[in-house]
XYZ file of C-alpha atoms in Angstrom:
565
model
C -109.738 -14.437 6.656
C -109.245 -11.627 4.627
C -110.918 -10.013 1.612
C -112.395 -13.401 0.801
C -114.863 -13.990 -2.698
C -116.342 -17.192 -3.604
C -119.212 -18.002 -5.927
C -121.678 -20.791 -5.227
C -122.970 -21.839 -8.697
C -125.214 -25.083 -9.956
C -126.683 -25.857 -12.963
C -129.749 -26.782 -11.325
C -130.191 -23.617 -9.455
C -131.901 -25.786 -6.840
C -131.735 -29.457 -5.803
C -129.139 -28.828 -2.889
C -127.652 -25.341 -3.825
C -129.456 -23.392 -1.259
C -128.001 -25.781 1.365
C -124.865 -25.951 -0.325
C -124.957 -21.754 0.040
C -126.214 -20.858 3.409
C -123.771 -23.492 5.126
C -120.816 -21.952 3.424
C -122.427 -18.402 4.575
C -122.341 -19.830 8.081
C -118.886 -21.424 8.074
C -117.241 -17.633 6.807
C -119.476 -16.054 9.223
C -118.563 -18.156 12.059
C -114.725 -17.077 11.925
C -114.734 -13.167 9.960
C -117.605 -10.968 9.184
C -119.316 -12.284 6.470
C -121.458 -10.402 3.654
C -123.485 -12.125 0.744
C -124.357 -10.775 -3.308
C -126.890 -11.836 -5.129
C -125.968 -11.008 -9.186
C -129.165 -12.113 -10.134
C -132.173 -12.635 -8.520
C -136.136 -12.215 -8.367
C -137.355 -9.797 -6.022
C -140.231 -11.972 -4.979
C -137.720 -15.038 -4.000
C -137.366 -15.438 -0.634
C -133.667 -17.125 -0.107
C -131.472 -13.897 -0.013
C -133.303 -12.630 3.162
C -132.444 -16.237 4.602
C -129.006 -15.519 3.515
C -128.675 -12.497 5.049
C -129.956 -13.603 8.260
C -126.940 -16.546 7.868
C -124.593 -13.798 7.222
C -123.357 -10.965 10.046
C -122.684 -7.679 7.841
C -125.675 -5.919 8.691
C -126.721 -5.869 5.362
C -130.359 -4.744 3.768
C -131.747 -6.841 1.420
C -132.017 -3.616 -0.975
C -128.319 -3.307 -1.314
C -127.400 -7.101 -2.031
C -129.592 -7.862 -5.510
C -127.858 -7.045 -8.696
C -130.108 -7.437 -11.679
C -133.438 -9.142 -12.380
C -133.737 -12.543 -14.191
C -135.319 -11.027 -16.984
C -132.774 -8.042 -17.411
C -130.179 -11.162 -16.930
C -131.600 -13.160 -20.232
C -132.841 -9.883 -22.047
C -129.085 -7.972 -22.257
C -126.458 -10.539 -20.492
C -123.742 -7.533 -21.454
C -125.088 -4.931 -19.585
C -126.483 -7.038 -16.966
C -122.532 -7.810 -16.414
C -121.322 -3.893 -16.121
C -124.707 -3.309 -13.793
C -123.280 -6.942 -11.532
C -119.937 -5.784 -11.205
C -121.239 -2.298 -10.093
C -123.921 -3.667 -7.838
C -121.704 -5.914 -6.128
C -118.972 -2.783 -5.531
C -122.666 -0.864 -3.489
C -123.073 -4.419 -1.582
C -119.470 -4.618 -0.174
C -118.913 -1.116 0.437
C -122.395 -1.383 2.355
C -121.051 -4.408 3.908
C -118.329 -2.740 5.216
C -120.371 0.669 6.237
C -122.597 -1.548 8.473
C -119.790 -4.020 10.124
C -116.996 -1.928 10.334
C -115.623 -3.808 7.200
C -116.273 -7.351 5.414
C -113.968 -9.725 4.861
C -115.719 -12.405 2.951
C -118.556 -12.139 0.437
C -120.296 -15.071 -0.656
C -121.725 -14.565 -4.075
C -124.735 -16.959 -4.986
C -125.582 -17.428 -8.467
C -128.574 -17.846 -10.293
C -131.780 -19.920 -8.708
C -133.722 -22.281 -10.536
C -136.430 -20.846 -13.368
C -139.326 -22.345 -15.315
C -137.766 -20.055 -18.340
C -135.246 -21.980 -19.984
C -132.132 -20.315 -20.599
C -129.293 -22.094 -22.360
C -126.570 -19.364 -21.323
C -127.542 -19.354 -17.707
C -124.758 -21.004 -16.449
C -121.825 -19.599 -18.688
C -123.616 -16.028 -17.027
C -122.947 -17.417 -13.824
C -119.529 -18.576 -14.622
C -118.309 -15.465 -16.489
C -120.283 -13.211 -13.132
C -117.420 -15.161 -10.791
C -114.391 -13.901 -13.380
C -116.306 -10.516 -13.464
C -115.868 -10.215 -9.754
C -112.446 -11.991 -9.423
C -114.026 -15.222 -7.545
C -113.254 -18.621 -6.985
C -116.222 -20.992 -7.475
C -117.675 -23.896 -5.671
C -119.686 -26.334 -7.653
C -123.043 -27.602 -6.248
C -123.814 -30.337 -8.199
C -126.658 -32.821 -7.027
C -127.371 -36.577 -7.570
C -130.516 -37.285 -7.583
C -131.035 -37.861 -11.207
C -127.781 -38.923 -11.587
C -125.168 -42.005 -10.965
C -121.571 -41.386 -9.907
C -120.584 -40.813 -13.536
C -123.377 -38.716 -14.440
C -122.052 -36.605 -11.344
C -118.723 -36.476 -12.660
C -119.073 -35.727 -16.068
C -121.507 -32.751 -15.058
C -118.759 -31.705 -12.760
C -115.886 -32.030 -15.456
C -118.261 -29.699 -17.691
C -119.081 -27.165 -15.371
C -115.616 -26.760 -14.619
C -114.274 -26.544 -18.382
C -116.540 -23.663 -18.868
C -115.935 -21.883 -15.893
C -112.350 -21.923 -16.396
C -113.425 -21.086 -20.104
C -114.687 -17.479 -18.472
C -111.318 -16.978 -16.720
C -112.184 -18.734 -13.018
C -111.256 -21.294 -10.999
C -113.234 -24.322 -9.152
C -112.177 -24.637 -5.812
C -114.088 -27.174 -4.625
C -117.597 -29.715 -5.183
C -120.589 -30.006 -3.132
C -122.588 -32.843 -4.190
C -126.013 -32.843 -3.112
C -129.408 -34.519 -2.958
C -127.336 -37.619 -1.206
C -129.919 -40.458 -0.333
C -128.951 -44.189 0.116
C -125.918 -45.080 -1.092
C -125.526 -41.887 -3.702
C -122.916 -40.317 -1.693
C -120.892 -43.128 -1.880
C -121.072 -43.515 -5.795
C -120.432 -40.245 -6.501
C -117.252 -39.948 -3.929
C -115.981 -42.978 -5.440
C -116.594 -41.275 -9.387
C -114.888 -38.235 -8.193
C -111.909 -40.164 -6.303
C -108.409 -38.119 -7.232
C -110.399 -35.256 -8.359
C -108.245 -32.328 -8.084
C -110.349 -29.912 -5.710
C -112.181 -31.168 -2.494
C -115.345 -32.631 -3.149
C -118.059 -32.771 -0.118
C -121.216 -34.570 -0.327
C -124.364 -33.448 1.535
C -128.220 -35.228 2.070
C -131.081 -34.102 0.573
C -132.389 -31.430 2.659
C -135.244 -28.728 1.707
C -134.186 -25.125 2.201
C -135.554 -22.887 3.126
C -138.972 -24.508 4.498
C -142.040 -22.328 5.630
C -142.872 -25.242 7.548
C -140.323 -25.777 9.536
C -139.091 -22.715 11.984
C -135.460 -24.934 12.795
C -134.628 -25.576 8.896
C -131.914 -23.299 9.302
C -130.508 -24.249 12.470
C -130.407 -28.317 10.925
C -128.915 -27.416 7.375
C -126.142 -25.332 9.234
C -125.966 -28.767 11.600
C -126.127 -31.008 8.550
C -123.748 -29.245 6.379
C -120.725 -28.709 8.852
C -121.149 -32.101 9.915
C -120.383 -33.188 5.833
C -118.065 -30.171 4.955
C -116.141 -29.176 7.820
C -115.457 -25.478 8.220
C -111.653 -26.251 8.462
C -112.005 -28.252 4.971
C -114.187 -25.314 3.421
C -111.499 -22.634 4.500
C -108.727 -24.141 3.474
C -110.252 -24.267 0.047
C -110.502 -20.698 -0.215
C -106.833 -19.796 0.799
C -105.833 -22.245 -2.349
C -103.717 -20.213 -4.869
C -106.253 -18.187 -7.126
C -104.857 -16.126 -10.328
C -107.650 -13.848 -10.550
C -108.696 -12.450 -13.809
C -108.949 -9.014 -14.973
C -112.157 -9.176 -17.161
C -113.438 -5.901 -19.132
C -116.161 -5.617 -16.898
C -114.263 -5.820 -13.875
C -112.031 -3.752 -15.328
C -113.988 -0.673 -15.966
C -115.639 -0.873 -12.726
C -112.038 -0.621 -11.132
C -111.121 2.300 -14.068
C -114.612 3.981 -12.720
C -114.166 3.614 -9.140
C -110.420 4.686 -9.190
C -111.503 8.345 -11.123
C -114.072 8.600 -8.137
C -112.112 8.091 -5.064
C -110.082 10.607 -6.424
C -112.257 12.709 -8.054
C -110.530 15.171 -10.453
C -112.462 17.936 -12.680
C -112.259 17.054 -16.930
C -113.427 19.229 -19.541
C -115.163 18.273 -22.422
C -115.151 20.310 -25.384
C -117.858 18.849 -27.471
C -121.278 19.892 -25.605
C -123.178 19.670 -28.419
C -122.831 16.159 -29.009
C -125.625 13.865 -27.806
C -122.999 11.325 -26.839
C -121.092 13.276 -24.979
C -123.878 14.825 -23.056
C -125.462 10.782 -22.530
C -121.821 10.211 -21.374
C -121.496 13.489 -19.110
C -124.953 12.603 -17.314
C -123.774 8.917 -16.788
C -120.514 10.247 -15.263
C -122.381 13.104 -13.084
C -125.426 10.932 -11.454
C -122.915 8.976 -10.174
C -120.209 11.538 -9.032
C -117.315 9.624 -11.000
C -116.244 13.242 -12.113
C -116.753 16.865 -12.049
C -117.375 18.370 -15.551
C -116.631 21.418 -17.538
C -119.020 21.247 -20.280
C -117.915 24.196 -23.349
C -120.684 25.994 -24.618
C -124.309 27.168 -23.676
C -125.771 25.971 -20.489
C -129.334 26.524 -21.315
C -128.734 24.346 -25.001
C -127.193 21.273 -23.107
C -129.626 21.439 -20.324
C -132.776 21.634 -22.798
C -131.021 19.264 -25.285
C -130.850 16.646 -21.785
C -134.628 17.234 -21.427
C -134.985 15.687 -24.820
C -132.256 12.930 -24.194
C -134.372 12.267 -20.650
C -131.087 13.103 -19.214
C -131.383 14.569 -15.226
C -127.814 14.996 -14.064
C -126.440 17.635 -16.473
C -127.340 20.370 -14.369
C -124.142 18.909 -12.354
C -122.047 20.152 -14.346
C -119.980 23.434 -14.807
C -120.896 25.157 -18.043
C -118.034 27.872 -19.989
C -119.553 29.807 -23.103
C -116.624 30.684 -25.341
C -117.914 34.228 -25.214
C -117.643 34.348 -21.245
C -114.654 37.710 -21.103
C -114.228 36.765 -17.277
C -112.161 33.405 -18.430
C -111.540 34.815 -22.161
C -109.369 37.521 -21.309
C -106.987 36.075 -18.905
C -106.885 33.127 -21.703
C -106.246 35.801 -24.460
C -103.016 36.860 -22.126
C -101.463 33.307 -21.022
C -102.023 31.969 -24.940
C -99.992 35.439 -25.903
C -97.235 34.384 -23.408
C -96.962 30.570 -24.939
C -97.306 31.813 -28.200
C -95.247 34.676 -27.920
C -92.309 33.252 -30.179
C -94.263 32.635 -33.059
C -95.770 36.624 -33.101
C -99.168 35.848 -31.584
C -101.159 38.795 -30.869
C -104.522 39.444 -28.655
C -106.730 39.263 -32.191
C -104.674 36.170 -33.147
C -105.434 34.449 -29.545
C -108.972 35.370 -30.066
C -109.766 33.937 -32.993
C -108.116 31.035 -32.388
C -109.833 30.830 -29.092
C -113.203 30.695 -30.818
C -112.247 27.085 -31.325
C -113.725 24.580 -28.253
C -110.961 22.318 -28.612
C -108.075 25.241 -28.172
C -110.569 27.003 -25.322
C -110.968 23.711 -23.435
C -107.577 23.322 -23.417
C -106.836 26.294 -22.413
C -108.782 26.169 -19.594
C -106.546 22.871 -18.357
C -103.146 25.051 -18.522
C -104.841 27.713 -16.477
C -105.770 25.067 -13.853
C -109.763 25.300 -14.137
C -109.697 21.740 -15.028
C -107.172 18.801 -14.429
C -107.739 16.860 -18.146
C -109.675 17.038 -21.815
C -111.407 14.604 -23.441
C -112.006 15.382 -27.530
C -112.956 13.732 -30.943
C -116.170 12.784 -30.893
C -116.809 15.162 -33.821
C -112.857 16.504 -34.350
C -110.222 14.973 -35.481
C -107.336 13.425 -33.732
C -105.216 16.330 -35.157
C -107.689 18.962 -34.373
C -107.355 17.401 -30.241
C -103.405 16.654 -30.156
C -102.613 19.813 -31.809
C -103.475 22.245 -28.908
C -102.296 20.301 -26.657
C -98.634 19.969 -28.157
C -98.793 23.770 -28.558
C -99.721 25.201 -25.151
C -99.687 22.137 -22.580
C -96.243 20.186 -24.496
C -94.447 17.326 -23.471
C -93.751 15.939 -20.266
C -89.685 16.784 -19.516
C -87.496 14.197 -21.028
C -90.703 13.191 -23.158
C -89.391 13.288 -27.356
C -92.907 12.765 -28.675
C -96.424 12.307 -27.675
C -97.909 8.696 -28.643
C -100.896 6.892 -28.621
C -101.985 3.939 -26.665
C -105.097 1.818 -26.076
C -106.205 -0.529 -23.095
C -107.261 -3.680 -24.571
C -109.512 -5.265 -22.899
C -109.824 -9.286 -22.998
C -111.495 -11.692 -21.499
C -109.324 -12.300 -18.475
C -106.547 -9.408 -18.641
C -105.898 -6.195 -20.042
C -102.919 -5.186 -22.324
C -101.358 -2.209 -24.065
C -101.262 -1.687 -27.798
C -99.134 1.080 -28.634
C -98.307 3.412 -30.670
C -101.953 3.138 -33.044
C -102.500 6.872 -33.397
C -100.092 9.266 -33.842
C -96.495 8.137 -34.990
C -96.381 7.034 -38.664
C -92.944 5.561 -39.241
C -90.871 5.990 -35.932
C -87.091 5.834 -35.817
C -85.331 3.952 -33.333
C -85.124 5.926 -30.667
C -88.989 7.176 -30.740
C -90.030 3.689 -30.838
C -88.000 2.978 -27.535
C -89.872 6.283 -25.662
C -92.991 4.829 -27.232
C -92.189 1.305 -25.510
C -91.063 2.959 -22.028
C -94.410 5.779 -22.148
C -96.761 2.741 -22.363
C -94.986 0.757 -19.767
C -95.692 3.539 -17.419
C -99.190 3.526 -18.529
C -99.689 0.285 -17.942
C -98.132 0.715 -14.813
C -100.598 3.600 -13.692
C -103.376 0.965 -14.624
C -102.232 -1.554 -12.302
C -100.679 -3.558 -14.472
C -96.770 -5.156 -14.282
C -95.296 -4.104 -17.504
C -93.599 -6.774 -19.892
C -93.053 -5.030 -23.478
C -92.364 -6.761 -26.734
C -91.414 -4.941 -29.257
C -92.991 -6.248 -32.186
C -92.049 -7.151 -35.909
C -92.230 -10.009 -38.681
C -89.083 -11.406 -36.954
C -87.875 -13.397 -33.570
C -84.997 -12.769 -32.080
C -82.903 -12.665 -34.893
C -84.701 -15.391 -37.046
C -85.537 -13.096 -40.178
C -83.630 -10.325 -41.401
C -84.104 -7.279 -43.260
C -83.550 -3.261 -42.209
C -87.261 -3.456 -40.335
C -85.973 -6.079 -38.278
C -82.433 -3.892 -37.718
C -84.829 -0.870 -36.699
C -86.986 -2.844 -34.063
C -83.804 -4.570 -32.602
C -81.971 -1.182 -31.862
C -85.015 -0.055 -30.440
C -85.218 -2.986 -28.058
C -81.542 -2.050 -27.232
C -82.334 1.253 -25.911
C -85.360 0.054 -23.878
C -82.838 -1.657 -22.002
C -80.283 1.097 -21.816
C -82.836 3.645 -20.842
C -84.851 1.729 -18.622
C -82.614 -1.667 -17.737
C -85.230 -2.817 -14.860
C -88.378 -2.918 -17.408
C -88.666 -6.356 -19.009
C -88.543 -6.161 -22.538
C -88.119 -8.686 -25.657
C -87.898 -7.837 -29.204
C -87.765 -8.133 -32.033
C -90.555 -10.791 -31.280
C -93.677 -11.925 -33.730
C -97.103 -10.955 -31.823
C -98.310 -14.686 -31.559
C -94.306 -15.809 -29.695
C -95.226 -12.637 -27.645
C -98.518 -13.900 -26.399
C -98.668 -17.615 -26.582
C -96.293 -19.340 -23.747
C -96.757 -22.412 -26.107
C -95.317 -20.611 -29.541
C -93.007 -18.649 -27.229
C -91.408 -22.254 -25.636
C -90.783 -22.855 -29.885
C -89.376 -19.600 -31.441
C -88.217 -18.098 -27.992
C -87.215 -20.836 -25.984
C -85.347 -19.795 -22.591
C -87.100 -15.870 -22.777
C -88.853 -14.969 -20.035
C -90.683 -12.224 -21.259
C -91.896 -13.900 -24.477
C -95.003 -15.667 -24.138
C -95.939 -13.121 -21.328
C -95.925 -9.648 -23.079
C -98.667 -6.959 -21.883
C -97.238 -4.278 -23.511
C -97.274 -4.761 -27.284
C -95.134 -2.086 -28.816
C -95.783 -2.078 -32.808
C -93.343 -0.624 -35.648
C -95.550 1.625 -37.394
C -98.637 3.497 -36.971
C -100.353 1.291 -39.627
C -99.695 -1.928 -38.051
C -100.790 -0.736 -34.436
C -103.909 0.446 -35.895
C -104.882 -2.312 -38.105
C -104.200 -4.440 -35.268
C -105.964 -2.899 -32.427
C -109.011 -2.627 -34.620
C -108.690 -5.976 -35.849
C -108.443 -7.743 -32.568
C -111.164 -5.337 -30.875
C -113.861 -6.435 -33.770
C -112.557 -10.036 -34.327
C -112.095 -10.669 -30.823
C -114.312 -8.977 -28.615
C -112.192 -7.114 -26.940
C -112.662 -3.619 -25.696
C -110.405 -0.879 -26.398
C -110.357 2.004 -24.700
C -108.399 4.999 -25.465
C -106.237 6.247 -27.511
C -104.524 7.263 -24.076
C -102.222 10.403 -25.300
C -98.601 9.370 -23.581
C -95.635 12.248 -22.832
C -98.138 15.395 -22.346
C -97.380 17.421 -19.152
C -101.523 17.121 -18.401
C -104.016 14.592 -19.512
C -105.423 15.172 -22.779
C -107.098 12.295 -24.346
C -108.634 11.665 -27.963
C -112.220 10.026 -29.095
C -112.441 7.975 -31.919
C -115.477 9.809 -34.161
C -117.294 6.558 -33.985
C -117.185 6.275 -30.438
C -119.712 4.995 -28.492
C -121.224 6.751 -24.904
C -119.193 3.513 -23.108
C -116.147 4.582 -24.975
C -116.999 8.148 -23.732
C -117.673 7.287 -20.045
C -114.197 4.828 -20.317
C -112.234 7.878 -21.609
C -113.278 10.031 -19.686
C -112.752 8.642 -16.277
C -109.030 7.129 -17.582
C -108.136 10.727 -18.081
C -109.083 11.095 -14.243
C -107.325 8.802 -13.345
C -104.361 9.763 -15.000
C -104.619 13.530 -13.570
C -104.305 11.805 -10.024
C -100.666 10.270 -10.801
């Protein structure tokens, strides 16, 4: 076993699932070192420290809660993000205590006098959050064999809804001649299904409960059966929240220093202190120390004093910036007062400080323009070599994968040839995100099935992809929906293999990429995060001015991540 998740999730919370739980704890822990996770959970309950004491990770019972019921109900969003980060402290505690874990059982929510309609979609969309498999605990004591099925044949619709998988059915509560009806209901069902007897767990009264469920349960779900389950093929999902926990714990394993221009900003300093208590990144904040720090106070910030702090006024960096800005700018006549004044601007300081090597990226435009970011950059830190334009791309975020919009803010009208460097910079984005590039290059047209000097333009682009880069896959010109739907793709497409699959979603013009990124992210859900700047020689990346402190914290830590490539 190896780097094993699976999620143990009922709609009863009770009635079985405990027993259902701990025996699967014992059955992992009997062949690899096995660590459990709690998502959500009471801190008076008293079945995690059983758990634990099933489990052999040397685990606390501190480090293996995630979130309290009533955060769970109260804000089921951020209750997600705080999940997905609380389970990355449990395993890397796991693995701190016993060397390293290589199975985590995850057990979902436990049974509550507060009704809450969305508990069990949480606990379903907490399993695509942390890339798990699920096992269904279903019991049948209030039900027939039917009533057992059809439960089962709901759960799993909406956990496949939130981008899982179930890989197998415990039905509990058996008594008499239940487990019998509900076998024969589920007979042919696709996953295995294991019935177990009614059994009370954990019990104050009884010292040995533990020692007979463990008895009980391997005798009905063989530890052979319940492994072979788990090595069943599992697509994991890429869900935003996973997602951003990856983005966050990438920029901190290899921790890279950003400046951020904009100090003044209560966003950005929210942002900055988010970052700093928990070491993602170092900071350069421009401006006054003793403002930001007393502007914190206010903002009940406590980690800004982490960070660096540059006044513009500071001569110790100013006049070694005065001489390398002279030496960039030298062809266009600029002299020390010129460099000065332009310097008084954060956006051009901050930047400079990233071409003298203080700092390793820039993150701007929470109050500045796009223009007011990307045109310093362009000036003094220019394109990568072989790079004929900078573009702009955004991560979108869905429910169970990430893709790349590009190019949505910078390139109005691009010609041929800039739309196939467009295309090839945000395959290598997505590539530095972890994700296996397949570009379409969009349009109102499918391979050849309108016609018009748009579709011309989007088709020669599509050519040079594929002279310029022959081993990226690439279709175009494609319509977005035969890009993303297998099903309209096996229609207009038929015999493509990239259409129907496309990650990397190349539009014609600047205003369709906009329009369209901002139209899926508020129609859809989805969270975009960028505009990541492609084809600079350093990381400098723009804020939308409406951006919120998550887009902040997203942005900033993508830029880290980028200044490690």
């Amino acid at each position: 076993m190896s780097n094993t998740i699976i999620t143990i999730v009922s709609p009863e919370g009770a009635n079985g699932r405990n027993v259902a739980a701990y025996g699967v704890v014992r059955a992992l822990a009997s062949h690899c070192r096995t660590g459990v996770f709690r998502p959500v959970a009471c801190r008076k309950e008293t079945f995690t420290q059983a758990l634990l004491e099933g489990a052999n990770a040397g685990q606390r019972l501190e480090d293996v809660r995630g979130v309290c019921p009533c955060q769970a109900r109260r804000d089921k969003a951020g209750a997600r993000g705080d999940i997905v980060a609380g389970y990355g402290r449990a395993a890397q505690a796991a693995q701190a205590q016993a060397a390293q874990a290589q199975a985590m059982v995850v057990v979902g929510l436990d049974k509550s006098e507060v009704f809450d309609p969305e508990g069990f979609v949480l606990n379903a969309e907490i399993a695509a959050d942390l890339k798990s498999p699920v096992f269904l605990a279903v019991c049948t004591i209030p039900r027939n064999g039917k009533q057992v099925k059809q439960t089962v044949e709901a759960c799993t619709r909406t956990v496949e809804q939130a981008g899982s998988k179930v890989a197998g059915v415990f039905v509990t509560g058996c008594t008499g001649d239940k487990a019998a009806d509900a076998k024969a209901a589920l007979t042919g069902f696709p996953v295995p299904v294991w019935t177990l007897p009614k059994m009370d767990f954990p019990d104050d009264e009884d010292p040995q409960a533990a020692v007979k469920v463990e008895q009980a349960f391997r005798e009905n779900a063989p530890t052979d059966e319940i492994l072979a389950a788990l090595d069943a093929p599992f697509a994991a999902p890429t869900t935003p929240y996973a997602f951003q926990n990856e983005l966050l714990a990438k920029a901190k394993a290899g921790k890279k220093t950003i400046v951020l221009p904009e100090g003044c900003e209560d966003r950005i300093l929210k942002a900055a202190d988010y970052l700093l208590e928990r070491d993602i990144v170092n900071l350069i904040i421009v401006g006054s120390k003793d403002a930001a720090l007393s502007r914190g106070e206010e903002l009940g910030l406590k980690s800004l004093g982490k960070a660096a702090y540059q006044p513009l006024d500071d001569e110790t960096v100013l006049k070694p910036m005065v001489d390398k800005l002279c030496a960039l700018r030298a062809k266009r006549g600029m002299c020390e007062e010129q460099a000065r004044e332009q310097l008084r601007d954060a956006s051009y300081f901050g930047t400079m400080l990233v071409v003298l090597g203080k700092a390793d990226g820039l993150v701007s435009g929470s109050i500045n323009s796009t223009a007011n970011t990307v045109r310093p950059a362009l000036q003094v830190i220019k394109t990568k070599p072989g790079a004929s334009l900078v573009s702009g791309a955004f991560l979108m975020c869905f429910k169970d994968h990430v893709a790349i919009f590009a190019d949505c803010a910078i390139n109005l009208n691009p010609n041929a040839e800039q739309l196939a460097d467009i295309a090839i910079q945000s395959a290598e984005t997505a590539k530095a995100f972890g994700i296996d590039p397949k570009v379409g290059m969009l349009c109102y047209s499918t391979l050849g099935s309108g016609k018009g000097p748009d579709v011309d333009l989007v088709e020669q682009a599509a050519a040079i992809v594929k002279e310029k880069a022959p081993e990226l896959p690439v279709v175009g010109s494609i319509q977005f929906d035969a890009a993303w739907s297998p099903t309209v793709a096996a229609t207009k497409a038929k015999g493509n293999d990239v259409a129907g699959h496309v990650n990397v979603f190349v539009f014609p013009s600047l205003a369709a990429g906009n329009i369209a990124y901002k139209a899926v992210q508020r129609t859809s859900g989805a969270i975009a995060i960028g505009p990541v700047l492609q084809g600079l020689n350093r990381p400098v990346n723009d804020l939308s001015r409406g951006a919120l402190v998550e887009d902040i914290v997203n942005t900033v830590a993508l830029t880290a991540v980028e200044a490690q490539q």
